[in-house]
CSV table of N, CA and C in Angstrom, one decimal:
chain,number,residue,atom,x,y,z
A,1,UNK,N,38.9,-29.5,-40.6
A,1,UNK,CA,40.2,-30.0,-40.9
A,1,UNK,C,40.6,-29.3,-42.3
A,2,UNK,N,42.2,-29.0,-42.2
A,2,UNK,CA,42.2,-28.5,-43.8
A,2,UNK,C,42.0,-29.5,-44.4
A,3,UNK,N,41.5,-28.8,-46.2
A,3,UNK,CA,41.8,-30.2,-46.8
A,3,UNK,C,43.1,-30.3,-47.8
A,4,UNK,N,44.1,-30.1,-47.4
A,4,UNK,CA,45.3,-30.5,-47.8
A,4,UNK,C,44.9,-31.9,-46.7
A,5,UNK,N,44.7,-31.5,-45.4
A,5,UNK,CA,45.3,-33.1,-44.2
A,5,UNK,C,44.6,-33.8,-45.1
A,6,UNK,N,43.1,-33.7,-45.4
A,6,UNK,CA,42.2,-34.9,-45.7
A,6,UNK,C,42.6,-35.4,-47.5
A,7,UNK,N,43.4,-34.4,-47.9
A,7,UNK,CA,44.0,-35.3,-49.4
A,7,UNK,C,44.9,-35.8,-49.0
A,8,UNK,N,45.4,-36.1,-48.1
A,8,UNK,CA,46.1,-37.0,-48.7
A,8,UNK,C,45.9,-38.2,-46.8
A,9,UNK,N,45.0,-38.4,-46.5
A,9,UNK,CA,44.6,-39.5,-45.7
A,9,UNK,C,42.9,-39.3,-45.2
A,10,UNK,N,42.2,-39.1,-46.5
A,10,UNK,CA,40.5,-39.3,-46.1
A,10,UNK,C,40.3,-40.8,-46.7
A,11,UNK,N,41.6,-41.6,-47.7
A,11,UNK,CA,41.2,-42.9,-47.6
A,11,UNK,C,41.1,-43.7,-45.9
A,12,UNK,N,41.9,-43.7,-45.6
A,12,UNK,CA,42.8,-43.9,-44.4
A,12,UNK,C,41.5,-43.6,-43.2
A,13,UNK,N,41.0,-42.4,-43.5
A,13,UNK,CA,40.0,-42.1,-42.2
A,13,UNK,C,38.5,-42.7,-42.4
A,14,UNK,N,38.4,-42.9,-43.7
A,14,UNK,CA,37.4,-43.9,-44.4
A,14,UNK,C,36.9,-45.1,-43.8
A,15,UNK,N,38.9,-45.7,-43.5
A,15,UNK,CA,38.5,-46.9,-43.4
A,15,UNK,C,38.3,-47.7,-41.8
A,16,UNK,N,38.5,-46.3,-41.2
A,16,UNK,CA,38.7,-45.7,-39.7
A,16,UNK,C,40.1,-46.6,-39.1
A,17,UNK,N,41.3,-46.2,-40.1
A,17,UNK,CA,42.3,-46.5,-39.5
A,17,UNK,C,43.3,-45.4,-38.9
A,18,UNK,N,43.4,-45.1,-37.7
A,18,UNK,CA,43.5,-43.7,-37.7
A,18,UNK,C,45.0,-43.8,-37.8
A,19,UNK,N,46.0,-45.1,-37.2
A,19,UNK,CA,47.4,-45.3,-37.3
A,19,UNK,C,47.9,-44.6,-38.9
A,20,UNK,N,47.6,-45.0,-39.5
A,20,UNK,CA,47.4,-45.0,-41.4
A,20,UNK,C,47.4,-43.5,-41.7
A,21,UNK,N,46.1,-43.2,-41.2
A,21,UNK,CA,46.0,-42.0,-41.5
A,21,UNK,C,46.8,-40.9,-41.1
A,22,UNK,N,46.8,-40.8,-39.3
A,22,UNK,CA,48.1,-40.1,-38.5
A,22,UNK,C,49.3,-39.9,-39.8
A,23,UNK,N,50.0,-41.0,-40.0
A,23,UNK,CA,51.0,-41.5,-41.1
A,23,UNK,C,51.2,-41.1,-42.3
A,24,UNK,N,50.2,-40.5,-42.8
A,24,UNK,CA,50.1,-40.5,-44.2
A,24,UNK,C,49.6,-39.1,-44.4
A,25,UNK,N,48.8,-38.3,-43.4
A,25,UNK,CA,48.9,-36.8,-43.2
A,25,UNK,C,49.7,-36.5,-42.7
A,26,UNK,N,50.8,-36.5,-41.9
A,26,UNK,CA,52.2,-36.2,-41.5
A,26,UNK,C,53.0,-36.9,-42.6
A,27,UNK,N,52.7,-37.5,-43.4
A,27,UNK,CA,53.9,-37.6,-44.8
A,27,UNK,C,53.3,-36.5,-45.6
A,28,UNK,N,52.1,-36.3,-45.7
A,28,UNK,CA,51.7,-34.7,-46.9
A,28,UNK,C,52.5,-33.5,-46.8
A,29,UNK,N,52.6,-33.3,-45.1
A,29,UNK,CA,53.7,-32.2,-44.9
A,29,UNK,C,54.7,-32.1,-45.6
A,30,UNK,N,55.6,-33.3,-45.7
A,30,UNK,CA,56.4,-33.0,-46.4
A,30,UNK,C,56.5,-33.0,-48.0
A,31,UNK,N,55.5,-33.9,-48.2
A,31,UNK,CA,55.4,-33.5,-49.5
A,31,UNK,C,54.9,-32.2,-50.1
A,32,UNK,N,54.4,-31.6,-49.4
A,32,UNK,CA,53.7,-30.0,-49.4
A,32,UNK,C,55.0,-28.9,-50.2
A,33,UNK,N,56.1,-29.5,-48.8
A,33,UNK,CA,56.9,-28.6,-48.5
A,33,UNK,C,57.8,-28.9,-49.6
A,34,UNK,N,57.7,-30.2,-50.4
A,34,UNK,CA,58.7,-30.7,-51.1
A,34,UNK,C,57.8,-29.6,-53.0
A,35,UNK,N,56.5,-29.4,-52.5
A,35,UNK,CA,55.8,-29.3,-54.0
A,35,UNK,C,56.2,-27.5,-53.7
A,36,UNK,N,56.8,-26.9,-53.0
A,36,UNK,CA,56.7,-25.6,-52.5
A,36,UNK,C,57.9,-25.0,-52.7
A,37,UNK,N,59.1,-26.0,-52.3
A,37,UNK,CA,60.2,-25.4,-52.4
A,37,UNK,C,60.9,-26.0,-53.9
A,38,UNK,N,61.0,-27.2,-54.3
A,38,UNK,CA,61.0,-27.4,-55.4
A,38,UNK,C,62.5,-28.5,-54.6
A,39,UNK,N,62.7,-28.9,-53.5
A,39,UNK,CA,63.5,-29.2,-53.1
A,39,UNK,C,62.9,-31.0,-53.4
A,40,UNK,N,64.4,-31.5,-52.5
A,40,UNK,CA,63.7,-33.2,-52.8
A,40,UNK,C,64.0,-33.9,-51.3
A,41,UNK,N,64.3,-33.5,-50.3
A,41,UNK,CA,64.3,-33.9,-49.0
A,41,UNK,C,63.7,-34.6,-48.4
A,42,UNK,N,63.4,-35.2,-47.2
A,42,UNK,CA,62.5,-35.3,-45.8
A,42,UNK,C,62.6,-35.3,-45.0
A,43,UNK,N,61.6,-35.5,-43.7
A,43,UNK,CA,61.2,-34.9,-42.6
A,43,UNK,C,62.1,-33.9,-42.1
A,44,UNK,N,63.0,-34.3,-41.0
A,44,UNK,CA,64.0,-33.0,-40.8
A,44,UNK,C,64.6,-32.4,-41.0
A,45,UNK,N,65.4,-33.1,-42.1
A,45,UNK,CA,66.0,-32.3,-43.0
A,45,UNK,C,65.3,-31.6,-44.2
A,46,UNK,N,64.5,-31.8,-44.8
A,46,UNK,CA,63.8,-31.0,-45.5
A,46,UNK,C,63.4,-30.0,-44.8
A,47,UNK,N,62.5,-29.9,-43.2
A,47,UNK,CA,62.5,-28.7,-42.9
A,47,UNK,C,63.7,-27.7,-42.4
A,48,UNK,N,64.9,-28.1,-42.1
A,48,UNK,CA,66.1,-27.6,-42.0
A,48,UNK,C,66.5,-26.7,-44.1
A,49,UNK,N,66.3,-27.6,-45.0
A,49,UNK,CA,66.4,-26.8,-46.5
A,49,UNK,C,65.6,-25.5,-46.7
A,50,UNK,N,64.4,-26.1,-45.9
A,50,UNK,CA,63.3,-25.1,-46.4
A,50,UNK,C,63.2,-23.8,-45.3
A,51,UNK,N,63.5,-24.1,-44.1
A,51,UNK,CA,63.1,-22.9,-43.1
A,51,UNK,C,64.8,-22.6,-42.7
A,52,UNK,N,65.4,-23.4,-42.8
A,52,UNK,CA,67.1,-22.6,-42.2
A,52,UNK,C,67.0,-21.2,-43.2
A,53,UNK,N,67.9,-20.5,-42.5
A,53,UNK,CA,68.9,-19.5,-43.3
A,53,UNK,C,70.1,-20.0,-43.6
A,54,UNK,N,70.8,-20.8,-44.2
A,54,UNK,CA,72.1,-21.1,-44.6
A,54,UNK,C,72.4,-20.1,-45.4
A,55,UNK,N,71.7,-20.1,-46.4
A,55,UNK,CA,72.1,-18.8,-47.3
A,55,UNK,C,72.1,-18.0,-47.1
A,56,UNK,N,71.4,-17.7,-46.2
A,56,UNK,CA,70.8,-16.2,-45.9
A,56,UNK,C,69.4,-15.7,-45.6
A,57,UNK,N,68.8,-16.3,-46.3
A,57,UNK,CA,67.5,-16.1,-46.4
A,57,UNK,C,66.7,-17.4,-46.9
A,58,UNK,N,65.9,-18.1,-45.2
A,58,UNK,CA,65.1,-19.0,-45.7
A,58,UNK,C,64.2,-19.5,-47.4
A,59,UNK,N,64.5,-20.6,-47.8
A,59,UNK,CA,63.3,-20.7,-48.9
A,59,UNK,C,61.9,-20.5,-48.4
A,60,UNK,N,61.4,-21.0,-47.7
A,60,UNK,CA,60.2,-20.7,-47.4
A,60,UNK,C,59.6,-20.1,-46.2
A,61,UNK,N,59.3,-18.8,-45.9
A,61,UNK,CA,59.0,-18.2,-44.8
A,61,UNK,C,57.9,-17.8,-44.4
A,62,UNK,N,57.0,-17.8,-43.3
A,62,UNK,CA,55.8,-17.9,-42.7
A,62,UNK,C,55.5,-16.9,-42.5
A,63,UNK,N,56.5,-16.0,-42.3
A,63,UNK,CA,56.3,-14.0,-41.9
A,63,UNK,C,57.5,-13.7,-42.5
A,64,UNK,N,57.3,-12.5,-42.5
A,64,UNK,CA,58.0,-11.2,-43.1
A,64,UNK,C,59.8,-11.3,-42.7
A,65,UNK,N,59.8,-12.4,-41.6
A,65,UNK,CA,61.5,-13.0,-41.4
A,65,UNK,C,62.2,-11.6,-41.7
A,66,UNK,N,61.7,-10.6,-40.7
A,66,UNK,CA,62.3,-9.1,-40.3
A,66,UNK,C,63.2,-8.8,-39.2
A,67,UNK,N,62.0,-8.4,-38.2
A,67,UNK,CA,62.4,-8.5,-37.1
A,67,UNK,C,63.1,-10.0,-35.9
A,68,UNK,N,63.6,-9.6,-34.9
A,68,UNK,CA,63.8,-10.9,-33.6
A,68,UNK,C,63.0,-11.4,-33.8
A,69,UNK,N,61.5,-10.8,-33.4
A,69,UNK,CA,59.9,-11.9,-33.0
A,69,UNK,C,59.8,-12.7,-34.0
A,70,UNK,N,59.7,-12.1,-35.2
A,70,UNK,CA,59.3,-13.0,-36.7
A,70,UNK,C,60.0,-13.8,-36.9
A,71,UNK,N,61.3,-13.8,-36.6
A,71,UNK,CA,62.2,-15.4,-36.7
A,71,UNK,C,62.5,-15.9,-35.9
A,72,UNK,N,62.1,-15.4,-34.8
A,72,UNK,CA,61.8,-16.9,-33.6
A,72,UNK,C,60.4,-17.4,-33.8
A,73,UNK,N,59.9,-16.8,-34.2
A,73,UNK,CA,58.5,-17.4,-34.8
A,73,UNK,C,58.9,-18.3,-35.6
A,74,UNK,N,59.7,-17.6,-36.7
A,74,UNK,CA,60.0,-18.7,-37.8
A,74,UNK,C,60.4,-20.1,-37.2
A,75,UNK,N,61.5,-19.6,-36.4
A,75,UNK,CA,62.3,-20.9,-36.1
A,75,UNK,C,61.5,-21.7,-34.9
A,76,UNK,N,60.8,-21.2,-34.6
A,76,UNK,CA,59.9,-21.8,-33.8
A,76,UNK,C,58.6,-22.9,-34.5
A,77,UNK,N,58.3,-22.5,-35.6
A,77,UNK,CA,57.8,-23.5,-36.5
A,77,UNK,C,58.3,-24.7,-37.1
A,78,UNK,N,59.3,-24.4,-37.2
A,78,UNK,CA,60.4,-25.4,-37.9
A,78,UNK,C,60.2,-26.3,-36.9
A,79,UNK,N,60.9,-25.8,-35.8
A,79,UNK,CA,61.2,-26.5,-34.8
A,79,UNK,C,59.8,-27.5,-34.6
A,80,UNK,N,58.7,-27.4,-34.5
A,80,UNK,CA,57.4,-27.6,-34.6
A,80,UNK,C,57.1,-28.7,-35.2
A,81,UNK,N,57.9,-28.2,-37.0
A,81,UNK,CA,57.7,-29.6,-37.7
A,81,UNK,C,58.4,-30.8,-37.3
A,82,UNK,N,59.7,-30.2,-36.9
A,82,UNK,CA,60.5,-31.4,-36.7
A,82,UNK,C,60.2,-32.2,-35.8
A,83,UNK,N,59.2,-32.0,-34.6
A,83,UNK,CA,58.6,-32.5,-33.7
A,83,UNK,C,57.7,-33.4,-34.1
A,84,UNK,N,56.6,-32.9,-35.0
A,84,UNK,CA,55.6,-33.6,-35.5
A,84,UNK,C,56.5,-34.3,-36.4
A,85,UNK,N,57.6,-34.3,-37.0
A,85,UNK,CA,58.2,-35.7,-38.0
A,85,UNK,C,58.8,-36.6,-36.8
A,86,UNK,N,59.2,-36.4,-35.9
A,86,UNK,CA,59.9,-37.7,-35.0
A,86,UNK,C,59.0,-37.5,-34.0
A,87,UNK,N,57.7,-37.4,-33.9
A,87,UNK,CA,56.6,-37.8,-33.0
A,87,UNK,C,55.7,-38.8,-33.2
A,88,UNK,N,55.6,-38.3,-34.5
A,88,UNK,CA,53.8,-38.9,-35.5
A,88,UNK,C,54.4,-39.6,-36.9
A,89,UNK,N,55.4,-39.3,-37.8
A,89,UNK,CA,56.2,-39.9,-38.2
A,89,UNK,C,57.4,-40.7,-38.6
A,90,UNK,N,58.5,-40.3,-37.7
A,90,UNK,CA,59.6,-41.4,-37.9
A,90,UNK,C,59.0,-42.8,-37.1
A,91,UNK,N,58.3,-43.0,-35.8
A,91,UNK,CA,58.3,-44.1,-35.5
A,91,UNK,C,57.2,-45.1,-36.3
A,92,UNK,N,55.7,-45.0,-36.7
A,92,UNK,CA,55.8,-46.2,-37.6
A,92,UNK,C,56.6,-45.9,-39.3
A,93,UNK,N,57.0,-44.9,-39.4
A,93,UNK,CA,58.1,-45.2,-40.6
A,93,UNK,C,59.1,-46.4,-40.3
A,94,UNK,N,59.9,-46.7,-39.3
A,94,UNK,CA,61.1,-47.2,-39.2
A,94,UNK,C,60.9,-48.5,-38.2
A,95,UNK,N,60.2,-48.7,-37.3
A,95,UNK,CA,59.2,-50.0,-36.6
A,95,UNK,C,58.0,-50.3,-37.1
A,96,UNK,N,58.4,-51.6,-37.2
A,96,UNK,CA,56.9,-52.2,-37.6
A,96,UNK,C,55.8,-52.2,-36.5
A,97,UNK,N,54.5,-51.6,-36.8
A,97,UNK,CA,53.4,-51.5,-35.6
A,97,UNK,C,53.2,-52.1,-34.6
A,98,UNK,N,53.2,-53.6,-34.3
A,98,UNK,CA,53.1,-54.9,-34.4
A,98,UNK,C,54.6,-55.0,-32.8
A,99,UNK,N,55.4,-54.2,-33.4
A,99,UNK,CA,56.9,-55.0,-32.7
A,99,UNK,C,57.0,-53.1,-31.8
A,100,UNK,N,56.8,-52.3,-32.3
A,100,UNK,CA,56.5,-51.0,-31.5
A,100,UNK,C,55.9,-50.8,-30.5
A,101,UNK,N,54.4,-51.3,-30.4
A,101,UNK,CA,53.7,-51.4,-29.4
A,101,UNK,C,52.7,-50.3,-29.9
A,102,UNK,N,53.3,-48.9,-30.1
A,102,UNK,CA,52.6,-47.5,-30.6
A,102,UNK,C,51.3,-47.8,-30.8
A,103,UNK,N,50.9,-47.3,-29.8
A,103,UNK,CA,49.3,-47.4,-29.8
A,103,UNK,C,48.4,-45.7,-29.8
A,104,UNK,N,47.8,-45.5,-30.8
A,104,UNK,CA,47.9,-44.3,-30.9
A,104,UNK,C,46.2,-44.3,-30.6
A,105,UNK,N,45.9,-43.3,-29.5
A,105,UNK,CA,44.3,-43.1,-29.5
A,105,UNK,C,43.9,-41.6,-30.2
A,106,UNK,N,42.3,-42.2,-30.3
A,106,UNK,CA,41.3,-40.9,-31.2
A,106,UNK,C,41.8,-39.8,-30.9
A,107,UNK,N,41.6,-39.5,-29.0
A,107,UNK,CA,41.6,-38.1,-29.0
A,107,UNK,C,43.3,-37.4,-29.3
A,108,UNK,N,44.4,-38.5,-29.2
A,108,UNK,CA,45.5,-37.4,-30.3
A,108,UNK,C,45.6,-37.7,-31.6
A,109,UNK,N,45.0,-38.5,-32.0
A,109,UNK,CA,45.0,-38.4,-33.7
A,109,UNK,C,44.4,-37.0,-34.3
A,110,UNK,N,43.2,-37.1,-33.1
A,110,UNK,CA,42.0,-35.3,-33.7
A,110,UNK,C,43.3,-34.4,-33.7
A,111,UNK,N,44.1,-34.7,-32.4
A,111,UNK,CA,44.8,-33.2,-31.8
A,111,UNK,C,46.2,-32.8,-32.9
A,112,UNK,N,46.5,-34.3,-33.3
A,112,UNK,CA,47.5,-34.3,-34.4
A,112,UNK,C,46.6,-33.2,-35.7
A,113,UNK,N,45.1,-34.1,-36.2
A,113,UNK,CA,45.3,-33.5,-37.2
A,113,UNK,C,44.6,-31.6,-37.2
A,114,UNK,N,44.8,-31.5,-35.7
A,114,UNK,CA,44.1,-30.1,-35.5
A,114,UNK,C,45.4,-29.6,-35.9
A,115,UNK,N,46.4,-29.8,-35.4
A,115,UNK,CA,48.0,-28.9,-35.4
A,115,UNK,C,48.5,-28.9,-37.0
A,116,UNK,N,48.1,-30.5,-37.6
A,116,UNK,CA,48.3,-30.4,-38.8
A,116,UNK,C,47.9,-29.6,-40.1
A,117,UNK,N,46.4,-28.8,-39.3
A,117,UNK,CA,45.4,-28.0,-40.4
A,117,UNK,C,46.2,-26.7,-40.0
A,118,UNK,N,46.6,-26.4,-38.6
A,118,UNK,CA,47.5,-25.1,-38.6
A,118,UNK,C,48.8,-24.9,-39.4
A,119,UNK,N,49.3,-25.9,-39.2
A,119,UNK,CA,50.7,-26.0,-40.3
A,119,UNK,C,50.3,-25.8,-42.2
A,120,UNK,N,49.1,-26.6,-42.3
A,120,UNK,CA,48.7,-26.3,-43.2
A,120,UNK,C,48.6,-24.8,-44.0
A,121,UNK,N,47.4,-24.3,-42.6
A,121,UNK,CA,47.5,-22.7,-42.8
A,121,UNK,C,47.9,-21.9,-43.3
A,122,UNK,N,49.0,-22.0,-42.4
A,122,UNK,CA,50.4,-21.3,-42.4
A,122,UNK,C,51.2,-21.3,-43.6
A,123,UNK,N,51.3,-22.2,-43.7
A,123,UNK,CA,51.7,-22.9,-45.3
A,123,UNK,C,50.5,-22.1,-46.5
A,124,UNK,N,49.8,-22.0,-46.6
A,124,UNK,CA,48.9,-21.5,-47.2
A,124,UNK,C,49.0,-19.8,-47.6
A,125,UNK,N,50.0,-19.3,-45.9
A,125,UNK,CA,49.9,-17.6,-46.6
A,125,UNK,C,51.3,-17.8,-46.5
A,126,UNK,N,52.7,-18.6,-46.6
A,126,UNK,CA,54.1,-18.9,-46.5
A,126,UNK,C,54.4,-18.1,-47.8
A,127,UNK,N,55.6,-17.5,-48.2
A,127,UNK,CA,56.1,-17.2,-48.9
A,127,UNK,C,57.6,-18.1,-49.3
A,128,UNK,N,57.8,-18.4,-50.3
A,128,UNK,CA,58.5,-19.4,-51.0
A,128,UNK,C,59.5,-17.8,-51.9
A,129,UNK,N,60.5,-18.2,-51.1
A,129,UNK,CA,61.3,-16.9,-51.3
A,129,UNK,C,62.4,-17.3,-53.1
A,130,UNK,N,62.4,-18.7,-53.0
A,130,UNK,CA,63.4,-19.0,-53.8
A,130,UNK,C,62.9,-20.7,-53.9
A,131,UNK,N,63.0,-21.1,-55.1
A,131,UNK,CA,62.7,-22.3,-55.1
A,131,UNK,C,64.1,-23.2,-55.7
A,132,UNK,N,64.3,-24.6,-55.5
A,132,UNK,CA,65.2,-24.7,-55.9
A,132,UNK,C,65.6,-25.6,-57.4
A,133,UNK,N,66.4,-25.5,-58.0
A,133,UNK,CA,66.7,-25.6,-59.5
A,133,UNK,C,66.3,-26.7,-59.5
């Protein structure tokens, strides 16, 4: 697992609550992204600030954002995040556990936080084109 996932939910896996943790390593993303770009957003709209081109040129890019392939890649990540925020975090952000039902088992908690160490990665060789004031 990277350990970006496990800073910020190895309390959480500690206590083997994996709901908690899911939760709380899908909120690091954004905070990642929020310590990267210098922006103040969340979930999909922060990845909309950070990976759109509105300007012109994404704040933070995962490749060389050249060619076709490289920004459908790009935007193919994005798109990615935004998945993982209204999959694994908008619903216990906004329902309480209890009244949701969301019953989340081990083997996609692992698979969340497998996807979540790739995003990590990625993030790791991303270039942060422009940060914001």
């Amino acid at each position: 697992m990277h350990p970006e996932v496990l800073r910020y939910c190895e309390e959480e896996l500690l206590r083997k609550s994996l709901f908690h943790a899911v939760f709380e390593a899908t909120k690091g993303v954004s905070e990642r992204l929020r310590q990267m770009s210098g922006l103040s957003g969340d979930g999909a709209g922060l990845v909309h600030q950070c990976f759109g081109a509105g300007a012109g040129v994404p704040v933070v890019r995962i490749n060389a954002y050249g060619t076709e392939s490289e920004i459908s890649e790009h935007r193919g990540f994005a798109n990615l995040l935004r998945g993982i925020f209204g999959t694994f975090r908008n619903p216990p952000a906004h329902t309480p556990r209890a009244a949701a039902g969301w019953a989340l088992t081990e083997p996609d908690a692992l698979d969340l936080f497998s996807m979540l160490s790739l995003v990590h990665r990625r993030l790791d060789a991303a270039t942060v084109v422009r940060t914001a004031p």
